[in-house]
Coordinates of C-alpha atoms in Angstrom, one line a residue:
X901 CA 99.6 48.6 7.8
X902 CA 99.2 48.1 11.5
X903 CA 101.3 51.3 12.3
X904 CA 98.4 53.1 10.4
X905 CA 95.7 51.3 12.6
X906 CA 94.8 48.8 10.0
X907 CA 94.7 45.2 11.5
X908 CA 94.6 42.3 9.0
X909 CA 93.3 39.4 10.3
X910 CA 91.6 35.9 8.6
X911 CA 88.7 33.6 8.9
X912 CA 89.5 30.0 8.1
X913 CA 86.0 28.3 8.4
X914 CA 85.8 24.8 8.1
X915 CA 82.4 23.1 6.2
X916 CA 79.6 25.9 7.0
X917 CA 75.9 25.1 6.3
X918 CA 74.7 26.6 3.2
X919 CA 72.4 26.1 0.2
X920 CA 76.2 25.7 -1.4
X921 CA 77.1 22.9 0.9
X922 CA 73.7 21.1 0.5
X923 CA 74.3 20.4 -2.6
X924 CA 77.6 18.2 -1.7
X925 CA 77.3 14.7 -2.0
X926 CA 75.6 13.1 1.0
X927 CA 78.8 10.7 1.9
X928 CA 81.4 13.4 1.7
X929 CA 78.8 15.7 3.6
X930 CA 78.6 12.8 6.3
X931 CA 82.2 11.9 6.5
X932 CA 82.8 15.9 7.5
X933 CA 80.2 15.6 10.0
X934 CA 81.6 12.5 11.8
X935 CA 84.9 12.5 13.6
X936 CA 86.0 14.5 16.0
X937 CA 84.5 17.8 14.4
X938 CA 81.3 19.2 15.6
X939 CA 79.6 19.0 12.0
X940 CA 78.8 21.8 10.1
X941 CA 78.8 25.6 11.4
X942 CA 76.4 27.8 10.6
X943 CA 76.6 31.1 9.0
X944 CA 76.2 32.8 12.2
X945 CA 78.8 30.9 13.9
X946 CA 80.8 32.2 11.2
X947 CA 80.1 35.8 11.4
X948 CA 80.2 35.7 15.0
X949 CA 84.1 34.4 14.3
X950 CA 84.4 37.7 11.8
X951 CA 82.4 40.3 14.3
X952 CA 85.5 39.5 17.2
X953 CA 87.7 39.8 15.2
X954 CA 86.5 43.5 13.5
X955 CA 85.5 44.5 17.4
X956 CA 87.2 45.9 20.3
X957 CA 87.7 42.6 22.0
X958 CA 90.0 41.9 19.0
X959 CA 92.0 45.6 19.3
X960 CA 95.1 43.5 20.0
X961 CA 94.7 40.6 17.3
X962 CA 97.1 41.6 14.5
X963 CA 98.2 38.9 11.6
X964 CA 96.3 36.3 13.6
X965 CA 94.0 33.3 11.6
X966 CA 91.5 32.1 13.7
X967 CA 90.3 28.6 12.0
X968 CA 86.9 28.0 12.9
X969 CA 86.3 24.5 11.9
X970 CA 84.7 22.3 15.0
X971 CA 88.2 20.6 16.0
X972 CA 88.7 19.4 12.5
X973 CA 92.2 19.3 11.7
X974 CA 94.1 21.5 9.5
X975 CA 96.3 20.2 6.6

């Protein structure tokens, strides 16, 4: 769809603080904060991912996947 102006583009986040998330148990919740990850983003972190990607900064970002998840890795 990118001939037609439409870019497609995803969001990977890694742990993100919610209500959700605080109701994980507290060792898996502390094992995702240790490491070499920077613990858990917030929801703004998160949007502020998903607002580059929808803006004009992004006008060249087509098929991309930008994982936001602290320096965790990805499997």
């Amino acid at each position: 769809v990118a001939p037609f102006g439409v870019r497609v583009n995803v969001v990977a986040p890694g742990p993100v603080d919610t209500p959700m998330a605080h109701r994980t148990e507290i060792g898996l919740r502390s094992s995702a904060v240790g490491g070499a990850g920077t613990g858990y983003a917030t929801a703004d972190e998160i949007a502020d991912s998903i607002l580059y990607l929808g803006g004009p900064s992004a006008s060249n970002v087509v098929g991309a996947v930008l994982i936001s998840n602290g320096g965790r890795s990805t499997f």
